[in-house]
Amino acid sequence: MPKPATATDDFAERLDLALKALNLSCTQLAAQVGVDKSLISRWMSGRMRPTGYNLARISEVLARAKPGFNTLYWTRPRPEFDAMFWITGSEGAARHEPLPRETPASAAGPDAAAGSAPGAWGSDPIPADGTLKPAHPGLPLPVKVAGKRPLRLDRRSAMIGGGVMAAGFAASWMILPHLTAPPASASPEIKELVQQALVAVQQGTPEGINQATGLMRHVVDLHPDYADGWGLLAIAYARAAQAGSPESSKTQRERCMTAASHARALDARNAYATVAATMLLPNVGHWTESERALRTAMTDHPGNQMLLTSLANMLISVGRCRAAADAFDDATATGPPSPVLLYSRVRSLWSAGRLDEADHAMDEAIALYPGHFAIWFTRFYLLLYTGRAQEALAMNASEQDHPTGIPPSEFASVGLVARAMVSKKASDVEKAIRVHLDAARRGAGYAVNTMQFACALGQADLAFEVANGYFFGRGLYVPELRYTAEQRVYTSRSNRATQHLFYPSTAPMRSDPRFAALVGELRLQAYWSQLGERPDYQAR
């Protein structure tokens, strides 16, 4: 039975070896984990061990550079750990001399960035050979895909997706769950694995989702009568289906339905199985079914953070931003905040007209996750679209504060928009529009940004042109690929995001007569009529 991952007595030596093998410095690790350099020094000296939450974040950084690595390696026999980094025998011992240490900024301090979150992170679902063993008889085997980690992306895929704030896999209205407790009869190992999945999924990254999927597969293998375990596994597969290629999505959908069937066989009213089935519906035109499924699930799981967060994102998708902000407030009060929850709440407060609260929430998010890429971009766009473009430009110019792992070209391209908004020069506006219109033709995620940039630069006609291509395939061609072919993340036309249509950044579109035809064709108007609800922009 797999044991929970923890920081072992020789953690400092293991971390030292891994950093050397991957040519990573302590400074680089601190930036990517999002903690102060002095905390890395304390870990490396053995004076302090990372919390389970920070252990998960360290593991994610190492896994990007060494596919196949996961938190379980921290507790595996030392030869297995060394072999992961191509180190064997005496060679491993020879490489354990300490790395140079940074001078701690303070002799004391908290284990940074929300390190008090419970549990440790575990099991990568994709072994080094790219194949998987079945988690339980009757559950389809995942197919082997090109490369070793399906859905494995660099951080750029999670950067600007979903418009102003949403990042990568969290761009959909459905965010993976904060997990419920396993049955009382479950062993301590099972309970710890569930907690590790909680930590993994809170990251809001493809790696985190892969980790959570693998952990839940362990859970249902070891405790096959855990209905919520099967339901949560179904949700993970459904999210993979949403972001996968047309070929891989079919397989992920089948896995989702099989896992959901297991959940319903154990619990006919299993809330997570219901949510997973709803996630397989196309986003566009199924707003009513989605909301009803979520609200029904919440009657069985009141105060569940995952359901509250999912409902909040769904409400933004249909223009009910004030109700979404209230739901995010409730979700924040129910458990430890993750980066995804924090920046999603900032987005909702801003969209609900609660700018002072959005700024305050933004400050809290930065204090907790100073090095998180999505937190950085959330702050940048909040400044950009709230009359503080000069501050956004200065923030972008501070290269030493840029999150790591993001290509410099991305900072340069968004900087063009900030510069054009500050200078208001026709040449600057034309250059920014040209660059981002070209990007919109390469990926659906870029197209979402281009609509908002066009509005901010006084180009509403272009925003509608991109919207027609993005949603309906008319005129401008916007591919299903989200960003680049190497990242292998897709957004089918039936699952195109609508949140950005209701952000303050696209207000010029909503005040244009063409907007009524757009939301009508997207069947949003039918949703509003059927439920007797009005979007915020119509109620003002």
Coordinates of C-alpha atoms in Angstrom, one line a residue:
M1 CA 0.0 0.0 0.0
P2 CA 1.6 3.3 -1.0
K3 CA 2.5 5.6 1.9
P4 CA 1.9 9.3 2.1
A5 CA 4.7 11.5 0.8
T6 CA 6.5 13.5 3.5
A7 CA 9.8 15.3 3.8
T8 CA 12.2 12.5 5.1
D9 CA 15.2 12.8 7.3
D10 CA 17.5 13.0 4.2
F11 CA 15.3 15.5 2.4
A12 CA 18.0 18.1 2.3
E13 CA 20.4 15.7 0.6
R14 CA 17.8 14.6 -1.9
L15 CA 16.8 18.1 -2.8
D16 CA 20.5 19.1 -3.2
L17 CA 21.0 16.1 -5.5
A18 CA 17.9 16.9 -7.6
L19 CA 18.8 20.6 -8.0
K20 CA 22.3 19.8 -9.1
A21 CA 21.1 17.1 -11.6
L22 CA 18.6 19.5 -13.1
N23 CA 21.0 22.5 -13.0
L24 CA 18.6 24.5 -10.9
S25 CA 19.9 27.1 -8.3
C26 CA 18.3 27.7 -4.9
T27 CA 17.3 31.2 -6.2
Q28 CA 15.5 29.7 -9.2
L29 CA 13.7 27.2 -7.0
A30 CA 12.5 29.9 -4.7
A31 CA 11.2 31.9 -7.6
Q32 CA 9.3 29.0 -9.1
V33 CA 7.9 27.7 -5.8
G34 CA 7.0 31.2 -4.8
V35 CA 8.8 31.5 -1.4
D36 CA 11.6 33.5 0.0
K37 CA 15.1 32.4 -0.7
S38 CA 15.9 32.2 3.0
L39 CA 13.3 29.5 3.3
I40 CA 15.0 27.4 0.6
S41 CA 18.3 27.9 2.6
R42 CA 16.6 26.5 5.7
W43 CA 15.3 23.5 3.8
M44 CA 18.7 22.9 2.3
S45 CA 20.5 23.1 5.6
G46 CA 18.2 20.6 7.2
R47 CA 17.1 23.1 9.8
M48 CA 13.5 23.0 8.6
R49 CA 11.4 20.6 6.5
P50 CA 8.8 21.9 4.1
T51 CA 5.2 21.6 4.8
G52 CA 3.2 19.1 2.7
Y53 CA 1.9 22.0 0.7
N54 CA 5.3 23.4 -0.2
L55 CA 6.6 19.8 -0.8
A56 CA 3.9 19.5 -3.4
R57 CA 5.1 22.8 -5.0
I58 CA 8.7 21.7 -5.0
S59 CA 7.7 18.4 -6.6
E60 CA 5.8 20.3 -9.4
V61 CA 8.9 22.3 -10.2
L62 CA 11.1 19.2 -10.4
A63 CA 8.5 17.4 -12.5
R64 CA 8.6 20.1 -15.1
A65 CA 12.3 19.5 -15.7
K66 CA 12.1 15.7 -15.0
P67 CA 8.9 14.1 -16.3
G68 CA 7.9 11.2 -14.2
F69 CA 9.0 12.7 -10.9
N70 CA 6.3 13.0 -8.2
T71 CA 6.1 13.4 -4.4
L72 CA 6.2 9.7 -3.7
Y73 CA 9.9 9.7 -4.7
W74 CA 10.7 11.6 -1.5
T75 CA 9.8 8.5 0.5
R76 CA 11.0 5.8 -1.9
P77 CA 14.3 4.0 -1.3
R78 CA 17.3 6.2 -1.9
P79 CA 18.5 4.2 -4.9
E80 CA 15.1 4.7 -6.7
F81 CA 15.3 8.5 -6.0
D82 CA 18.9 8.7 -7.2
A83 CA 18.1 6.7 -10.4
M84 CA 15.3 9.1 -11.3
F85 CA 18.1 11.7 -11.7
W86 CA 20.5 9.2 -13.4
I87 CA 22.6 8.9 -10.3
T88 CA 23.7 5.5 -9.0
G89 CA 25.9 4.1 -6.3
S90 CA 29.0 6.1 -5.2
E91 CA 28.2 8.8 -7.8
G92 CA 25.1 9.7 -5.7
A93 CA 27.2 9.9 -2.5
A94 CA 29.8 12.0 -4.2
R95 CA 27.2 14.6 -5.3
H96 CA 25.8 15.2 -1.9
E97 CA 28.2 18.1 -1.0
P98 CA 26.0 21.1 -0.1
L99 CA 25.1 23.8 -2.6
P100 CA 26.1 27.4 -1.9
R101 CA 23.6 28.9 0.5
E102 CA 21.9 32.3 0.2
T103 CA 22.1 34.4 3.4
P104 CA 18.7 34.2 5.1
A105 CA 16.9 37.5 5.1
S106 CA 15.6 36.7 8.6
A107 CA 16.4 34.1 11.1
A108 CA 12.7 33.4 11.7
G109 CA 9.6 33.6 9.7
P110 CA 6.6 31.6 8.5
D111 CA 6.8 28.7 6.1
A112 CA 5.8 31.0 3.3
A113 CA 3.0 31.2 0.9
A114 CA 0.1 29.4 2.6
G115 CA 2.4 26.6 3.7
S116 CA 0.0 25.7 6.5
A117 CA -2.3 23.9 4.0
P118 CA -2.7 20.3 5.2
G119 CA -1.3 17.2 3.6
A120 CA 1.4 16.3 1.1
W121 CA 1.3 15.8 -2.6
G122 CA 1.6 12.5 -4.4
S123 CA 1.7 10.1 -7.2
D124 CA 2.1 11.1 -10.8
P125 CA -0.5 9.3 -12.9
I126 CA 1.9 8.8 -15.8
P127 CA 5.0 6.6 -15.2
A128 CA 8.2 7.2 -17.2
D129 CA 7.2 4.8 -19.9
G130 CA 4.0 6.7 -20.6
T131 CA 1.6 3.8 -19.7
L132 CA -0.6 3.2 -16.7
K133 CA -1.9 0.1 -14.8
P134 CA -5.7 0.0 -14.3
A135 CA -6.7 1.6 -11.0
H136 CA -9.6 -0.9 -10.7
P137 CA -11.0 -3.7 -12.7
G138 CA -13.4 -2.4 -15.2
L139 CA -11.8 1.1 -15.5
P140 CA -10.4 1.7 -19.0
L141 CA -6.7 2.0 -19.3
P142 CA -5.5 5.5 -20.3
V143 CA -3.9 5.4 -23.7
K144 CA -0.3 6.0 -24.3
V145 CA 0.1 9.4 -26.0
A146 CA 2.9 11.2 -27.8
G147 CA 5.4 12.1 -25.2
K148 CA 5.3 10.8 -21.6
R149 CA 2.7 13.1 -20.0
P150 CA -0.6 13.8 -21.7
L151 CA -1.8 17.2 -20.8
R152 CA 1.8 18.1 -19.7
L153 CA 2.4 21.8 -20.5
D154 CA 4.9 24.4 -19.9
R155 CA 3.6 27.3 -17.8
R156 CA 2.8 29.5 -20.8
S157 CA -0.3 27.3 -21.5
A158 CA -1.6 28.4 -18.1
M159 CA -0.8 32.0 -18.5
I160 CA -3.2 34.2 -20.4
G161 CA -5.9 31.6 -21.1
G162 CA -9.5 32.3 -20.4
G163 CA -9.1 36.0 -20.9
V164 CA -8.2 38.5 -18.1
M165 CA -7.7 36.2 -15.2
A166 CA -8.3 32.5 -15.9
A167 CA -5.2 30.3 -16.2
G168 CA -4.7 27.2 -18.2
F169 CA -6.9 24.3 -17.1
A170 CA -8.8 26.6 -14.7
A171 CA -10.1 28.6 -17.6
S172 CA -13.3 26.6 -17.8
W173 CA -16.2 27.4 -15.4
M174 CA -15.6 24.0 -13.8
I175 CA -12.6 23.9 -11.4
L176 CA -11.5 20.6 -9.9
P177 CA -12.6 20.0 -6.4
H178 CA -11.7 20.4 -2.8
L179 CA -12.1 16.7 -1.9
T180 CA -14.5 15.3 0.6
A181 CA -13.3 13.0 3.3
P182 CA -13.2 9.2 2.6
P183 CA -15.5 6.9 4.6
A184 CA -14.7 6.5 8.3
S185 CA -13.6 3.0 7.6
A186 CA -10.8 4.1 5.3
S187 CA -7.2 3.5 6.4
P188 CA -5.0 6.5 7.4
E189 CA -3.1 5.9 4.1
I190 CA -6.3 6.5 2.1
K191 CA -7.1 9.6 4.0
E192 CA -3.6 11.0 3.5
L193 CA -3.8 10.3 -0.3
V194 CA -7.0 12.2 -0.4
Q195 CA -5.4 15.1 1.3
Q196 CA -2.5 14.9 -1.1
A197 CA -4.9 15.1 -4.0
L198 CA -6.4 18.2 -2.3
V199 CA -3.1 19.9 -2.3
A200 CA -2.3 18.9 -5.9
V201 CA -5.6 20.1 -7.3
Q202 CA -5.3 23.5 -5.5
Q203 CA -2.4 24.4 -7.7
G204 CA -4.7 25.1 -10.7
T205 CA -2.1 23.7 -13.1
P206 CA -2.0 20.8 -15.6
E207 CA 0.6 19.1 -13.4
G208 CA -1.6 19.4 -10.4
I209 CA -4.6 17.9 -12.2
N210 CA -2.4 15.0 -13.4
Q211 CA -1.2 14.5 -9.9
A212 CA -4.8 14.6 -8.4
T213 CA -6.0 12.1 -11.1
G214 CA -3.2 9.6 -10.2
L215 CA -3.9 10.0 -6.5
M216 CA -7.6 9.4 -6.9
R217 CA -6.9 6.3 -9.0
H218 CA -4.8 5.0 -6.0
V219 CA -7.7 5.8 -3.7
V220 CA -10.4 3.9 -5.6
D221 CA -8.0 1.0 -6.1
L222 CA -7.4 0.8 -2.4
H223 CA -10.9 1.7 -1.3
P224 CA -13.2 0.6 -4.2
D225 CA -16.4 1.3 -2.2
Y226 CA -15.6 5.1 -1.9
A227 CA -18.3 6.6 -4.1
D228 CA -17.0 10.2 -3.9
G229 CA -13.6 8.9 -4.9
W230 CA -15.0 7.5 -8.1
G231 CA -17.0 10.7 -8.6
L232 CA -14.0 12.9 -8.2
L233 CA -12.0 10.7 -10.5
A234 CA -14.8 11.2 -13.1
I235 CA -14.5 14.9 -12.7
A236 CA -10.7 14.8 -13.3
Y237 CA -11.3 12.8 -16.5
A238 CA -14.0 15.2 -17.6
R239 CA -11.7 18.1 -17.2
A240 CA -9.0 16.3 -19.3
A241 CA -11.7 15.7 -22.0
Q242 CA -12.5 19.4 -22.1
A243 CA -8.9 20.4 -22.8
G244 CA -7.8 17.5 -24.9
S245 CA -7.5 17.0 -28.6
P246 CA -10.6 15.6 -30.4
E247 CA -8.9 12.1 -30.4
S248 CA -7.9 12.1 -26.8
S249 CA -11.1 13.7 -25.6
K250 CA -13.1 10.7 -26.7
T251 CA -11.0 8.4 -24.6
Q252 CA -11.2 10.7 -21.6
R253 CA -15.0 10.9 -21.9
E254 CA -15.2 7.2 -21.8
R255 CA -13.1 7.0 -18.7
C256 CA -15.3 9.7 -17.1
M257 CA -18.5 7.9 -17.8
T258 CA -17.1 4.6 -16.5
A259 CA -15.9 6.2 -13.2
A260 CA -19.2 8.1 -12.9
S261 CA -21.0 4.7 -13.3
H262 CA -19.0 3.2 -10.5
A263 CA -19.9 6.2 -8.3
R264 CA -23.6 5.9 -9.0
A265 CA -23.6 2.2 -8.4
L266 CA -22.4 2.9 -4.9
D267 CA -24.4 6.1 -4.4
A268 CA -27.3 6.8 -6.8
R269 CA -27.3 10.5 -5.9
N270 CA -23.6 11.0 -5.9
A271 CA -23.1 14.7 -6.4
Y272 CA -19.7 14.5 -8.1
A273 CA -20.9 11.9 -10.6
T274 CA -23.7 14.4 -11.5
V275 CA -21.2 17.2 -11.9
A276 CA -18.9 15.1 -14.0
A277 CA -21.7 14.2 -16.4
T278 CA -22.7 17.9 -16.7
M279 CA -19.1 18.8 -17.5
L280 CA -19.3 16.5 -20.6
L281 CA -22.1 18.7 -22.0
P282 CA -21.0 21.5 -24.3
N283 CA -20.6 24.7 -22.4
V284 CA -22.5 26.7 -25.0
G285 CA -26.2 26.3 -24.8
H286 CA -26.3 24.1 -21.6
W287 CA -26.2 26.8 -19.0
T288 CA -29.5 25.7 -17.4
E289 CA -28.5 22.1 -17.0
S290 CA -25.2 23.0 -15.6
E291 CA -26.6 25.4 -13.0
R292 CA -29.3 23.0 -11.9
A293 CA -26.8 20.1 -11.5
L294 CA -24.6 22.2 -9.4
R295 CA -27.4 23.5 -7.1
T296 CA -28.7 20.0 -6.7
A297 CA -25.3 18.7 -5.8
M298 CA -25.0 21.6 -3.2
T299 CA -28.1 20.3 -1.4
D300 CA -26.1 17.1 -0.6
H301 CA -22.9 18.9 0.0
P302 CA -23.7 22.3 1.6
G303 CA -20.7 24.6 1.9
N304 CA -18.5 22.5 -0.4
Q305 CA -15.8 24.7 -1.7
M306 CA -15.5 23.0 -5.1
L307 CA -19.2 23.3 -5.8
L308 CA -19.3 26.9 -4.7
T309 CA -16.3 27.8 -6.9
S310 CA -17.8 25.9 -9.9
L311 CA -21.1 27.7 -9.4
A312 CA -19.4 31.0 -9.2
N313 CA -17.5 30.5 -12.4
M314 CA -20.6 29.3 -14.2
L315 CA -22.4 32.5 -13.0
I316 CA -19.7 34.7 -14.5
S317 CA -20.1 32.8 -17.8
V318 CA -23.7 33.9 -18.0
G319 CA -23.2 37.5 -16.9
R320 CA -24.3 37.2 -13.3
C321 CA -21.1 38.6 -11.8
R322 CA -22.6 40.0 -8.6
A323 CA -24.0 36.6 -7.7
A324 CA -20.7 35.0 -8.7
A325 CA -18.7 37.3 -6.3
D326 CA -21.0 36.4 -3.4
A327 CA -20.4 32.7 -4.2
F328 CA -16.7 33.2 -4.3
D329 CA -16.9 35.0 -0.9
D330 CA -18.6 31.9 0.5
A331 CA -16.0 29.6 -1.1
T332 CA -13.1 31.6 0.3
A333 CA -14.6 31.3 3.8
T334 CA -14.9 27.5 3.6
G335 CA -11.3 26.4 3.4
P336 CA -7.6 27.3 2.7
P337 CA -7.3 29.6 -0.3
S338 CA -5.6 28.2 -3.4
P339 CA -4.1 30.4 -6.2
V340 CA -7.0 29.5 -8.5
L341 CA -9.6 30.5 -5.9
L342 CA -7.8 33.8 -5.1
Y343 CA -7.4 35.1 -8.6
S344 CA -10.9 33.9 -9.6
R345 CA -12.3 35.9 -6.6
V346 CA -10.4 39.0 -7.7
R347 CA -11.9 38.7 -11.2
S348 CA -15.4 38.3 -9.8
L349 CA -15.1 41.3 -7.4
W350 CA -13.8 43.4 -10.2
S351 CA -16.6 42.3 -12.5
A352 CA -19.2 42.9 -9.8
G353 CA -18.0 46.6 -9.4
R354 CA -16.3 45.9 -6.1
L355 CA -13.0 47.4 -7.1
D356 CA -11.7 48.3 -3.7
E357 CA -12.4 44.8 -2.5
A358 CA -10.7 43.4 -5.6
D359 CA -7.6 45.4 -4.9
H360 CA -7.5 44.2 -1.3
A361 CA -8.0 40.6 -2.4
M362 CA -5.3 41.1 -4.9
D363 CA -2.9 42.3 -2.2
E364 CA -3.7 39.2 -0.1
A365 CA -3.1 36.9 -3.1
I366 CA 0.3 38.5 -3.8
A367 CA 1.3 38.1 -0.1
L368 CA 0.4 34.4 -0.2
Y369 CA 1.7 33.5 -3.6
P370 CA 4.3 36.2 -4.6
G371 CA 5.9 34.1 -7.3
H372 CA 2.8 32.5 -8.8
F373 CA 2.5 33.2 -12.6
A374 CA -1.3 33.6 -12.6
I375 CA -1.3 35.9 -9.6
W376 CA 1.2 38.1 -11.5
F377 CA -0.9 38.3 -14.6
T378 CA -4.0 38.9 -12.6
R379 CA -2.5 41.9 -11.0
F380 CA -1.2 43.2 -14.4
Y381 CA -4.5 43.0 -16.1
L382 CA -6.4 44.4 -13.1
L383 CA -4.2 47.5 -13.3
L384 CA -4.4 47.6 -17.1
Y385 CA -8.2 47.7 -17.2
T386 CA -8.9 49.9 -14.3
G387 CA -7.3 53.1 -15.4
R388 CA -3.8 52.3 -14.1
A389 CA -2.1 51.3 -17.4
Q390 CA 1.0 53.3 -16.4
E391 CA 1.3 51.1 -13.3
A392 CA 0.8 48.0 -15.4
L393 CA 3.5 49.2 -17.7
A394 CA 5.9 49.8 -14.9
M395 CA 5.1 46.4 -13.4
N396 CA 5.9 44.7 -16.7
A397 CA 9.1 46.6 -17.0
S398 CA 10.4 45.1 -13.7
E399 CA 11.9 42.0 -15.3
Q400 CA 13.4 40.8 -12.0
D401 CA 9.8 40.4 -10.7
H402 CA 8.5 38.4 -13.7
P403 CA 7.3 34.9 -12.9
T404 CA 9.7 32.2 -14.1
G405 CA 8.9 29.8 -16.9
I406 CA 7.1 32.4 -19.1
P407 CA 8.7 33.3 -22.5
P408 CA 9.9 36.9 -22.7
S409 CA 7.9 37.4 -25.8
E410 CA 4.7 37.1 -23.8
F411 CA 5.7 39.9 -21.5
A412 CA 6.7 42.0 -24.6
S413 CA 3.4 41.4 -26.3
V414 CA 1.2 42.4 -23.3
G415 CA 3.6 45.3 -22.8
L416 CA 2.6 46.6 -26.2
V417 CA -1.0 47.0 -25.1
A418 CA 0.0 48.8 -21.9
R419 CA 2.2 51.1 -23.8
A420 CA -0.5 51.9 -26.4
M421 CA -3.0 52.6 -23.6
V422 CA -0.6 55.0 -22.0
S423 CA 0.7 56.8 -25.1
K424 CA -2.6 56.7 -27.0
K425 CA -0.4 57.1 -30.2
A426 CA -2.0 55.7 -33.3
S427 CA 1.3 53.9 -34.2
D428 CA 1.4 52.2 -30.8
V429 CA -2.2 51.2 -31.0
E430 CA -1.7 49.8 -34.6
K431 CA 1.3 47.8 -33.5
A432 CA -0.4 46.3 -30.5
I433 CA -3.5 45.3 -32.5
R434 CA -1.4 43.8 -35.3
V435 CA 0.6 41.6 -33.0
H436 CA -2.5 40.3 -31.1
L437 CA -4.6 39.9 -34.1
D438 CA -1.9 37.6 -35.5
A439 CA -1.9 35.7 -32.2
A440 CA -5.7 35.3 -32.4
R441 CA -5.2 33.4 -35.6
R442 CA -2.8 30.9 -33.9
G443 CA -4.8 30.0 -30.8
A444 CA -8.2 30.3 -29.1
G445 CA -6.6 31.5 -25.8
Y446 CA -4.9 34.4 -27.7
A447 CA -8.2 35.3 -29.3
V448 CA -9.9 35.8 -25.9
N449 CA -7.2 38.3 -25.0
T450 CA -7.4 40.0 -28.3
M451 CA -11.1 40.8 -27.9
Q452 CA -10.3 42.5 -24.6
F453 CA -7.3 44.3 -25.9
A454 CA -9.3 45.6 -28.9
C455 CA -12.0 47.0 -26.6
A456 CA -9.4 48.7 -24.4
L457 CA -7.8 50.3 -27.5
G458 CA -11.0 51.6 -28.9
Q459 CA -11.4 48.9 -31.6
A460 CA -14.8 47.4 -30.9
D461 CA -15.3 46.4 -34.5
L462 CA -12.3 44.2 -34.3
A463 CA -13.5 42.7 -31.0
F464 CA -16.7 41.6 -32.7
E465 CA -14.7 40.3 -35.7
V466 CA -12.6 38.1 -33.4
A467 CA -15.7 37.0 -31.4
N468 CA -17.4 35.8 -34.6
G469 CA -14.4 33.8 -35.5
Y470 CA -13.9 32.5 -32.0
F471 CA -17.5 31.4 -31.3
F472 CA -18.9 30.6 -34.7
G473 CA -16.0 30.1 -37.2
R474 CA -17.1 33.1 -39.3
G475 CA -14.5 35.4 -41.0
L476 CA -11.4 35.3 -38.9
Y477 CA -10.2 31.7 -38.4
V478 CA -9.5 30.8 -34.8
P479 CA -8.3 27.2 -34.3
E480 CA -9.2 24.8 -31.6
L481 CA -5.7 24.8 -30.4
R482 CA -5.4 27.0 -27.3
Y483 CA -1.9 28.2 -27.7
T484 CA 0.9 26.1 -29.4
A485 CA 1.0 22.6 -31.0
E486 CA 3.7 21.6 -28.5
Q487 CA 1.3 22.2 -25.6
R488 CA -1.4 20.0 -27.0
V489 CA -4.3 21.8 -25.3
Y490 CA -7.5 22.5 -27.2
T491 CA -10.7 24.4 -26.8
S492 CA -13.5 23.0 -29.0
R493 CA -15.9 25.5 -30.4
S494 CA -18.8 24.0 -28.3
N495 CA -16.7 24.6 -25.2
R496 CA -15.6 28.2 -25.9
A497 CA -15.5 30.4 -22.8
T498 CA -17.9 33.3 -22.4
Q499 CA -16.7 34.8 -19.1
H500 CA -14.8 37.5 -20.8
L501 CA -17.9 38.8 -22.5
F502 CA -19.0 40.1 -19.1
Y503 CA -15.8 41.5 -17.7
P504 CA -15.4 45.3 -17.4
S505 CA -12.7 45.1 -20.1
T506 CA -15.4 44.2 -22.7
A507 CA -17.9 46.9 -21.7
P508 CA -17.7 48.5 -25.2
M509 CA -19.1 45.3 -26.7
R510 CA -22.0 45.1 -24.3
S511 CA -23.0 48.7 -25.1
D512 CA -23.0 47.9 -28.9
P513 CA -26.3 46.8 -30.6
R514 CA -24.4 43.8 -32.0
F515 CA -24.0 42.3 -28.6
A516 CA -27.7 41.3 -28.4
A517 CA -27.3 39.2 -31.5
L518 CA -24.1 37.7 -30.2
V519 CA -25.6 36.5 -26.9
G520 CA -28.7 35.4 -28.7
E521 CA -26.8 33.1 -31.0
L522 CA -24.8 31.8 -28.0
R523 CA -28.2 30.9 -26.4
L524 CA -27.5 33.0 -23.4
Q525 CA -30.7 35.0 -24.0
A526 CA -32.6 31.7 -23.8
Y527 CA -31.0 30.9 -20.5
W528 CA -31.9 34.2 -19.0
S529 CA -35.5 33.9 -20.2
Q530 CA -35.9 30.3 -19.0
L531 CA -34.6 31.0 -15.5
G532 CA -36.2 34.5 -15.2
E533 CA -32.7 36.0 -14.5
R534 CA -31.2 39.0 -16.0
P535 CA -27.4 39.5 -16.5
D536 CA -25.9 42.4 -14.5
Y537 CA -25.4 44.6 -17.5
Q538 CA -29.1 44.6 -18.3
A539 CA -30.2 45.1 -14.7
R540 CA -28.2 48.4 -14.3

